[in-house]
Amino acid sequence: MSTVRVSPETRLKLHKLAGLLQTWKGKSVSLDEAIRYLLSQSEKDMKIFPYADYRLNFECDEKVFLCFLKEVFRLFNVKEVFLSFTTLLSPISENERKSVDVRLMEILRKVNVPFEVDDDGLDVQSEIKVDKLIELLKKIKESFDWSNETPPISVESKNIKLTINDWGCLHIDPVKELSDEEQKELVKIFLEIHGFGKNTIRYVLDELPRDFAIVVRPIKDFGLLLEVNGNVISLEEVK
């Protein structure tokens, strides 16, 4: 991990951590070993971290998910989409679903999105402007426990199909295979919205393998640790 990119401030923190580990272990500890220690502590948390891979699966920090979604639409020049979902697929019981349907109908009426409802649940099949979609998703997030009450949502245009399986969790299915440059642009957007600097992003894109998997790990008191295919690339503070 000798190529790990760190700022002078972060390097100083790592030196202090290495000193503490040296006292604890009774032997010399390198900066690489200090980073490995931080990584091992992060892995113990068993949290879902921001993630991106070459299959175009993206898991964003929930605070920046809508920003990422907007940038994806901008990249593919999408102004209008076909929105599709049914509460029949919500991960809840039938009685719970009826309550969800009532609350969801109120939101859909406010945003002026047409829907149908019957004994099988609420169904939406509608063309919708991107701005209105963003507004709708925001209102659903504010009103529901997304992971436990909301069904998968499909959003389709002539260029791409997006599946939102959970808040922050997005799969992109392009009509035609993306070029390397288009994939890199998606990675660039993903890294930018999670707070990485231009130099780090440029370094990642220059070295990005075809079959990539990227993980972003927030490290308390240090910032964000960036992994590509299991290799630590950078540890930097987010301004």
PDB file of C-alpha atoms in Angstrom:
ATOM      1  CA  MET A   1       0.000   0.000   0.000  1.00  0.00           C
ATOM      2  CA  SER A   2       2.961   2.291  -0.515  1.00  0.00           C
ATOM      3  CA  THR A   3       1.005   4.217  -3.177  1.00  0.00           C
ATOM      4  CA  VAL A   4      -1.793   5.246  -0.780  1.00  0.00           C
ATOM      5  CA  ARG A   5      -2.513   8.944  -1.250  1.00  0.00           C
ATOM      6  CA  VAL A   6      -2.777  10.970   1.966  1.00  0.00           C
ATOM      7  CA  SER A   7      -2.645  14.657   2.817  1.00  0.00           C
ATOM      8  CA  PRO A   8       0.080  16.048   5.132  1.00  0.00           C
ATOM      9  CA  GLU A   9      -2.536  16.410   7.890  1.00  0.00           C
ATOM     10  CA  THR A  10      -3.672  12.801   7.493  1.00  0.00           C
ATOM     11  CA  ARG A  11      -0.058  11.601   7.383  1.00  0.00           C
ATOM     12  CA  LEU A  12       0.529  13.299  10.739  1.00  0.00           C
ATOM     13  CA  LYS A  13      -2.520  11.531  12.206  1.00  0.00           C
ATOM     14  CA  LEU A  14      -1.255   8.212  10.840  1.00  0.00           C
ATOM     15  CA  HIS A  15       2.144   8.789  12.462  1.00  0.00           C
ATOM     16  CA  LYS A  16       0.396   9.378  15.797  1.00  0.00           C
ATOM     17  CA  LEU A  17      -1.684   6.216  15.340  1.00  0.00           C
ATOM     18  CA  ALA A  18       1.423   4.233  14.390  1.00  0.00           C
ATOM     19  CA  GLY A  19       3.055   5.483  17.591  1.00  0.00           C
ATOM     20  CA  LEU A  20       0.121   4.305  19.690  1.00  0.00           C
ATOM     21  CA  LEU A  21       0.099   0.921  17.951  1.00  0.00           C
ATOM     22  CA  GLN A  22       3.852   0.645  18.473  1.00  0.00           C
ATOM     23  CA  THR A  23       3.379   1.215  22.212  1.00  0.00           C
ATOM     24  CA  TRP A  24       0.586  -1.358  22.255  1.00  0.00           C
ATOM     25  CA  LYS A  25       2.412  -4.016  20.204  1.00  0.00           C
ATOM     26  CA  GLY A  26       5.890  -3.325  21.489  1.00  0.00           C
ATOM     27  CA  LYS A  27       7.381  -3.178  18.001  1.00  0.00           C
ATOM     28  CA  SER A  28       7.764  -0.746  15.119  1.00  0.00           C
ATOM     29  CA  VAL A  29       4.581  -0.044  13.111  1.00  0.00           C
ATOM     30  CA  SER A  30       4.673   1.399   9.571  1.00  0.00           C
ATOM     31  CA  LEU A  31       2.119   3.799   8.096  1.00  0.00           C
ATOM     32  CA  ASP A  32       0.879   0.988   5.845  1.00  0.00           C
ATOM     33  CA  GLU A  33       0.266  -1.141   8.933  1.00  0.00           C
ATOM     34  CA  ALA A  34      -1.565   1.756  10.571  1.00  0.00           C
ATOM     35  CA  ILE A  35      -3.838   1.990   7.514  1.00  0.00           C
ATOM     36  CA  ARG A  36      -4.435  -1.763   7.615  1.00  0.00           C
ATOM     37  CA  TYR A  37      -5.440  -1.382  11.255  1.00  0.00           C
ATOM     38  CA  LEU A  38      -7.977   1.320  10.349  1.00  0.00           C
ATOM     39  CA  LEU A  39      -9.299  -0.917   7.573  1.00  0.00           C
ATOM     40  CA  SER A  40      -9.698  -3.896   9.913  1.00  0.00           C
ATOM     41  CA  GLN A  41     -11.592  -1.752  12.429  1.00  0.00           C
ATOM     42  CA  SER A  42     -13.884  -0.498   9.661  1.00  0.00           C
ATOM     43  CA  GLU A  43     -14.627  -4.052   8.509  1.00  0.00           C
ATOM     44  CA  LYS A  44     -15.755  -4.982  12.027  1.00  0.00           C
ATOM     45  CA  ASP A  45     -18.582  -2.442  11.833  1.00  0.00           C
ATOM     46  CA  MET A  46     -20.410  -4.607   9.251  1.00  0.00           C
ATOM     47  CA  LYS A  47     -22.030  -1.518   7.753  1.00  0.00           C
ATOM     48  CA  ILE A  48     -23.075  -1.006   4.147  1.00  0.00           C
ATOM     49  CA  PHE A  49     -20.546   1.370   2.622  1.00  0.00           C
ATOM     50  CA  PRO A  50     -20.774   3.423  -0.573  1.00  0.00           C
ATOM     51  CA  TYR A  51     -19.959   1.060  -3.436  1.00  0.00           C
ATOM     52  CA  ALA A  52     -19.659   1.018  -7.225  1.00  0.00           C
ATOM     53  CA  ASP A  53     -18.717  -1.714  -9.686  1.00  0.00           C
ATOM     54  CA  TYR A  54     -18.303  -2.428 -13.395  1.00  0.00           C
ATOM     55  CA  ARG A  55     -21.734  -4.081 -13.530  1.00  0.00           C
ATOM     56  CA  LEU A  56     -23.109  -0.587 -12.830  1.00  0.00           C
ATOM     57  CA  ASN A  57     -24.316  -1.306  -9.321  1.00  0.00           C
ATOM     58  CA  PHE A  58     -24.095   1.753  -7.090  1.00  0.00           C
ATOM     59  CA  GLU A  59     -24.736   2.154  -3.381  1.00  0.00           C
ATOM     60  CA  CYS A  60     -24.539   5.797  -2.355  1.00  0.00           C
ATOM     61  CA  ASP A  61     -24.482   7.477   1.004  1.00  0.00           C
ATOM     62  CA  GLU A  62     -28.169   8.252   1.501  1.00  0.00           C
ATOM     63  CA  LYS A  63     -27.460  11.986   1.922  1.00  0.00           C
ATOM     64  CA  VAL A  64     -26.098  12.297  -1.627  1.00  0.00           C
ATOM     65  CA  PHE A  65     -28.258   9.741  -3.445  1.00  0.00           C
ATOM     66  CA  LEU A  66     -30.529  12.256  -5.157  1.00  0.00           C
ATOM     67  CA  CYS A  67     -27.482  14.281  -6.238  1.00  0.00           C
ATOM     68  CA  PHE A  68     -26.045  11.157  -7.839  1.00  0.00           C
ATOM     69  CA  LEU A  69     -29.346  10.376  -9.530  1.00  0.00           C
ATOM     70  CA  LYS A  70     -29.575  13.896 -10.979  1.00  0.00           C
ATOM     71  CA  GLU A  71     -26.028  13.654 -12.332  1.00  0.00           C
ATOM     72  CA  VAL A  72     -26.752  10.288 -13.959  1.00  0.00           C
ATOM     73  CA  PHE A  73     -29.749  11.786 -15.740  1.00  0.00           C
ATOM     74  CA  ARG A  74     -27.621  14.751 -16.807  1.00  0.00           C
ATOM     75  CA  LEU A  75     -24.876  12.460 -18.154  1.00  0.00           C
ATOM     76  CA  PHE A  76     -27.339  10.533 -20.317  1.00  0.00           C
ATOM     77  CA  ASN A  77     -29.324  13.647 -21.225  1.00  0.00           C
ATOM     78  CA  VAL A  78     -32.537  12.274 -19.724  1.00  0.00           C
ATOM     79  CA  LYS A  79     -35.359  14.795 -19.273  1.00  0.00           C
ATOM     80  CA  GLU A  80     -38.345  12.456 -18.954  1.00  0.00           C
ATOM     81  CA  VAL A  81     -38.722   8.852 -17.817  1.00  0.00           C
ATOM     82  CA  PHE A  82     -41.285   6.089 -17.556  1.00  0.00           C
ATOM     83  CA  LEU A  83     -41.887   5.372 -13.872  1.00  0.00           C
ATOM     84  CA  SER A  84     -43.037   1.896 -12.865  1.00  0.00           C
ATOM     85  CA  PHE A  85     -43.664   0.228  -9.502  1.00  0.00           C
ATOM     86  CA  THR A  86     -46.290  -1.707  -7.579  1.00  0.00           C
ATOM     87  CA  THR A  87     -46.761  -2.010  -3.819  1.00  0.00           C
ATOM     88  CA  LEU A  88     -47.606  -5.684  -4.370  1.00  0.00           C
ATOM     89  CA  LEU A  89     -43.807  -6.110  -4.260  1.00  0.00           C
ATOM     90  CA  SER A  90     -43.369  -4.183  -1.009  1.00  0.00           C
ATOM     91  CA  PRO A  91     -41.605  -6.294   1.668  1.00  0.00           C
ATOM     92  CA  ILE A  92     -44.569  -6.102   4.065  1.00  0.00           C
ATOM     93  CA  SER A  93     -47.766  -7.943   4.993  1.00  0.00           C
ATOM     94  CA  GLU A  94     -51.058  -7.322   3.197  1.00  0.00           C
ATOM     95  CA  ASN A  95     -52.498  -5.339   6.124  1.00  0.00           C
ATOM     96  CA  GLU A  96     -49.388  -3.180   6.354  1.00  0.00           C
ATOM     97  CA  ARG A  97     -49.480  -2.650   2.604  1.00  0.00           C
ATOM     98  CA  LYS A  98     -52.974  -1.173   2.749  1.00  0.00           C
ATOM     99  CA  SER A  99     -51.704   1.501   5.135  1.00  0.00           C
ATOM    100  CA  VAL A 100     -48.737   2.151   2.848  1.00  0.00           C
ATOM    101  CA  ASP A 101     -51.077   2.434  -0.143  1.00  0.00           C
ATOM    102  CA  VAL A 102     -53.181   5.104   1.568  1.00  0.00           C
ATOM    103  CA  ARG A 103     -50.174   7.241   2.481  1.00  0.00           C
ATOM    104  CA  LEU A 104     -48.586   6.744  -0.916  1.00  0.00           C
ATOM    105  CA  MET A 105     -51.782   7.783  -2.715  1.00  0.00           C
ATOM    106  CA  GLU A 106     -51.683  11.111  -0.874  1.00  0.00           C
ATOM    107  CA  ILE A 107     -48.129  11.750  -2.044  1.00  0.00           C
ATOM    108  CA  LEU A 108     -48.881  10.758  -5.639  1.00  0.00           C
ATOM    109  CA  ARG A 109     -51.873  13.098  -5.732  1.00  0.00           C
ATOM    110  CA  LYS A 110     -49.794  15.987  -4.373  1.00  0.00           C
ATOM    111  CA  VAL A 111     -47.103  15.435  -7.006  1.00  0.00           C
ATOM    112  CA  ASN A 112     -49.781  14.804  -9.660  1.00  0.00           C
ATOM    113  CA  VAL A 113     -48.640  11.311 -10.669  1.00  0.00           C
ATOM    114  CA  PRO A 114     -51.442   8.996 -11.901  1.00  0.00           C
ATOM    115  CA  PHE A 115     -51.914   5.573 -10.316  1.00  0.00           C
ATOM    116  CA  GLU A 116     -54.307   2.648 -10.092  1.00  0.00           C
ATOM    117  CA  VAL A 117     -55.253   0.724  -6.982  1.00  0.00           C
ATOM    118  CA  ASP A 118     -57.039  -2.607  -6.460  1.00  0.00           C
ATOM    119  CA  ASP A 119     -56.916  -5.612  -4.128  1.00  0.00           C
ATOM    120  CA  ASP A 120     -53.377  -6.388  -5.295  1.00  0.00           C
ATOM    121  CA  GLY A 121     -52.049  -3.005  -4.264  1.00  0.00           C
ATOM    122  CA  LEU A 122     -51.177   0.332  -5.761  1.00  0.00           C
ATOM    123  CA  ASP A 123     -49.698   0.411  -9.254  1.00  0.00           C
ATOM    124  CA  VAL A 124     -47.879   3.255 -11.024  1.00  0.00           C
ATOM    125  CA  GLN A 125     -47.111   3.223 -14.753  1.00  0.00           C
ATOM    126  CA  SER A 126     -46.522   6.788 -15.828  1.00  0.00           C
ATOM    127  CA  GLU A 127     -44.340   9.091 -17.882  1.00  0.00           C
ATOM    128  CA  ILE A 128     -42.860  11.753 -15.651  1.00  0.00           C
ATOM    129  CA  LYS A 129     -40.412  14.627 -15.880  1.00  0.00           C
ATOM    130  CA  VAL A 130     -37.103  14.076 -14.091  1.00  0.00           C
ATOM    131  CA  ASP A 131     -37.678  17.065 -11.783  1.00  0.00           C
ATOM    132  CA  LYS A 132     -41.027  15.642 -10.705  1.00  0.00           C
ATOM    133  CA  LEU A 133     -39.468  12.201 -10.179  1.00  0.00           C
ATOM    134  CA  ILE A 134     -36.839  13.688  -7.873  1.00  0.00           C
ATOM    135  CA  GLU A 135     -39.572  15.493  -5.929  1.00  0.00           C
ATOM    136  CA  LEU A 136     -41.589  12.278  -5.647  1.00  0.00           C
ATOM    137  CA  LEU A 137     -38.622  10.211  -4.431  1.00  0.00           C
ATOM    138  CA  LYS A 138     -37.778  12.849  -1.848  1.00  0.00           C
ATOM    139  CA  LYS A 139     -41.345  12.861  -0.482  1.00  0.00           C
ATOM    140  CA  ILE A 140     -41.455   9.050  -0.348  1.00  0.00           C
ATOM    141  CA  LYS A 141     -38.157   9.003   1.551  1.00  0.00           C
ATOM    142  CA  GLU A 142     -39.487  11.562   4.042  1.00  0.00           C
ATOM    143  CA  SER A 143     -42.713   9.611   4.634  1.00  0.00           C
ATOM    144  CA  PHE A 144     -41.663   5.950   4.639  1.00  0.00           C
ATOM    145  CA  ASP A 145     -39.176   3.505   6.057  1.00  0.00           C
ATOM    146  CA  TRP A 146     -37.814   2.935   2.562  1.00  0.00           C
ATOM    147  CA  SER A 147     -36.049  -0.386   3.180  1.00  0.00           C
ATOM    148  CA  ASN A 148     -39.030  -1.985   4.893  1.00  0.00           C
ATOM    149  CA  GLU A 149     -42.053  -0.408   3.195  1.00  0.00           C
ATOM    150  CA  THR A 150     -41.166   0.668  -0.333  1.00  0.00           C
ATOM    151  CA  PRO A 151     -41.095  -1.660  -3.375  1.00  0.00           C
ATOM    152  CA  PRO A 152     -38.383  -1.660  -6.057  1.00  0.00           C
ATOM    153  CA  ILE A 153     -38.844   1.286  -8.405  1.00  0.00           C
ATOM    154  CA  SER A 154     -38.077   1.135 -12.119  1.00  0.00           C
ATOM    155  CA  VAL A 155     -37.232   4.252 -14.125  1.00  0.00           C
ATOM    156  CA  GLU A 156     -36.732   3.952 -17.880  1.00  0.00           C
ATOM    157  CA  SER A 157     -35.783   6.231 -20.761  1.00  0.00           C
ATOM    158  CA  LYS A 158     -34.681   5.588 -24.331  1.00  0.00           C
ATOM    159  CA  ASN A 159     -31.030   5.434 -23.187  1.00  0.00           C
ATOM    160  CA  ILE A 160     -31.069   3.684 -19.824  1.00  0.00           C
ATOM    161  CA  LYS A 161     -33.143   1.795 -17.303  1.00  0.00           C
ATOM    162  CA  LEU A 162     -32.589   2.390 -13.592  1.00  0.00           C
ATOM    163  CA  THR A 163     -33.749   0.116 -10.796  1.00  0.00           C
ATOM    164  CA  ILE A 164     -33.889   1.599  -7.304  1.00  0.00           C
ATOM    165  CA  ASN A 165     -33.919  -1.384  -4.940  1.00  0.00           C
ATOM    166  CA  ASP A 166     -33.402   0.638  -1.777  1.00  0.00           C
ATOM    167  CA  TRP A 167     -32.666   4.249  -0.876  1.00  0.00           C
ATOM    168  CA  GLY A 168     -29.158   4.852  -2.206  1.00  0.00           C
ATOM    169  CA  CYS A 169     -29.048   1.510  -4.007  1.00  0.00           C
ATOM    170  CA  LEU A 170     -29.185   1.827  -7.788  1.00  0.00           C
ATOM    171  CA  HIS A 171     -28.583  -0.456 -10.764  1.00  0.00           C
ATOM    172  CA  ILE A 172     -28.067   1.081 -14.202  1.00  0.00           C
ATOM    173  CA  ASP A 173     -28.975  -0.958 -17.263  1.00  0.00           C
ATOM    174  CA  PRO A 174     -27.951   0.919 -20.431  1.00  0.00           C
ATOM    175  CA  VAL A 175     -29.672   0.247 -23.756  1.00  0.00           C
ATOM    176  CA  LYS A 176     -26.244  -0.351 -25.292  1.00  0.00           C
ATOM    177  CA  GLU A 177     -22.970  -1.246 -23.599  1.00  0.00           C
ATOM    178  CA  LEU A 178     -21.208   1.774 -22.189  1.00  0.00           C
ATOM    179  CA  SER A 179     -17.801   2.789 -23.456  1.00  0.00           C
ATOM    180  CA  ASP A 180     -14.844   2.879 -21.065  1.00  0.00           C
ATOM    181  CA  GLU A 181     -15.113   6.664 -21.011  1.00  0.00           C
ATOM    182  CA  GLU A 182     -18.806   6.572 -20.091  1.00  0.00           C
ATOM    183  CA  GLN A 183     -18.097   4.108 -17.280  1.00  0.00           C
ATOM    184  CA  LYS A 184     -15.296   6.338 -16.033  1.00  0.00           C
ATOM    185  CA  GLU A 185     -17.615   9.338 -16.104  1.00  0.00           C
ATOM    186  CA  LEU A 186     -20.052   7.473 -13.838  1.00  0.00           C
ATOM    187  CA  VAL A 187     -17.208   6.606 -11.472  1.00  0.00           C
ATOM    188  CA  LYS A 188     -16.080  10.237 -11.522  1.00  0.00           C
ATOM    189  CA  ILE A 189     -19.588  11.393 -10.564  1.00  0.00           C
ATOM    190  CA  PHE A 190     -19.773   8.759  -7.812  1.00  0.00           C
ATOM    191  CA  LEU A 191     -16.448   9.836  -6.297  1.00  0.00           C
ATOM    192  CA  GLU A 192     -17.197  13.556  -6.629  1.00  0.00           C
ATOM    193  CA  ILE A 193     -20.505  13.392  -4.790  1.00  0.00           C
ATOM    194  CA  HIS A 194     -18.858  11.421  -1.980  1.00  0.00           C
ATOM    195  CA  GLY A 195     -16.310  14.182  -1.472  1.00  0.00           C
ATOM    196  CA  PHE A 196     -13.069  13.035  -3.105  1.00  0.00           C
ATOM    197  CA  GLY A 197     -10.731  15.633  -4.565  1.00  0.00           C
ATOM    198  CA  LYS A 198      -9.807  16.101  -8.218  1.00  0.00           C
ATOM    199  CA  ASN A 199      -6.306  14.656  -7.889  1.00  0.00           C
ATOM    200  CA  THR A 200      -7.526  11.465  -6.239  1.00  0.00           C
ATOM    201  CA  ILE A 201     -10.283  11.043  -8.828  1.00  0.00           C
ATOM    202  CA  ARG A 202      -7.851  11.582 -11.694  1.00  0.00           C
ATOM    203  CA  TYR A 203      -5.487   8.990 -10.207  1.00  0.00           C
ATOM    204  CA  VAL A 204      -8.299   6.434  -9.816  1.00  0.00           C
ATOM    205  CA  LEU A 205      -9.597   6.944 -13.357  1.00  0.00           C
ATOM    206  CA  ASP A 206      -6.109   6.678 -14.877  1.00  0.00           C
ATOM    207  CA  GLU A 207      -5.568   3.313 -13.177  1.00  0.00           C
ATOM    208  CA  LEU A 208      -9.161   2.002 -13.237  1.00  0.00           C
ATOM    209  CA  PRO A 209      -9.331  -1.680 -14.280  1.00  0.00           C
ATOM    210  CA  ARG A 210     -12.084  -2.894 -16.582  1.00  0.00           C
ATOM    211  CA  ASP A 211     -13.621  -5.125 -13.887  1.00  0.00           C
ATOM    212  CA  PHE A 212     -13.605  -2.677 -11.003  1.00  0.00           C
ATOM    213  CA  ALA A 213     -15.181  -2.693  -7.565  1.00  0.00           C
ATOM    214  CA  ILE A 214     -14.913   0.470  -5.487  1.00  0.00           C
ATOM    215  CA  VAL A 215     -15.634   0.768  -1.766  1.00  0.00           C
ATOM    216  CA  VAL A 216     -15.688   4.008   0.232  1.00  0.00           C
ATOM    217  CA  ARG A 217     -15.167   3.553   3.973  1.00  0.00           C
ATOM    218  CA  PRO A 218     -15.739   6.469   6.377  1.00  0.00           C
ATOM    219  CA  ILE A 219     -13.009   6.289   9.038  1.00  0.00           C
ATOM    220  CA  LYS A 220     -13.708   8.215  12.232  1.00  0.00           C
ATOM    221  CA  ASP A 221     -11.261  11.097  12.808  1.00  0.00           C
ATOM    222  CA  PHE A 222      -9.498  10.417   9.496  1.00  0.00           C
ATOM    223  CA  GLY A 223     -11.963  10.872   6.646  1.00  0.00           C
ATOM    224  CA  LEU A 224     -12.695   8.566   3.724  1.00  0.00           C
ATOM    225  CA  LEU A 225     -10.707   5.477   2.840  1.00  0.00           C
ATOM    226  CA  LEU A 226     -10.995   4.539  -0.829  1.00  0.00           C
ATOM    227  CA  GLU A 227     -10.509   0.965  -2.057  1.00  0.00           C
ATOM    228  CA  VAL A 228     -10.375  -0.265  -5.651  1.00  0.00           C
ATOM    229  CA  ASN A 229     -10.511  -4.059  -6.064  1.00  0.00           C
ATOM    230  CA  GLY A 230      -9.394  -4.508  -2.468  1.00  0.00           C
ATOM    231  CA  ASN A 231      -6.410  -2.154  -2.749  1.00  0.00           C
ATOM    232  CA  VAL A 232      -6.372   0.984  -0.617  1.00  0.00           C
ATOM    233  CA  ILE A 233      -5.908   3.978  -2.927  1.00  0.00           C
ATOM    234  CA  SER A 234      -6.346   6.977  -0.669  1.00  0.00           C
ATOM    235  CA  LEU A 235      -7.249   8.148   2.798  1.00  0.00           C
ATOM    236  CA  GLU A 236      -8.325  11.754   2.818  1.00  0.00           C
ATOM    237  CA  GLU A 237     -10.296  14.244   4.819  1.00  0.00           C
ATOM    238  CA  VAL A 238     -13.510  15.525   3.297  1.00  0.00           C
ATOM    239  CA  LYS A 239     -13.756  19.291   3.301  1.00  0.00           C
TER     240      LYS A 239
END
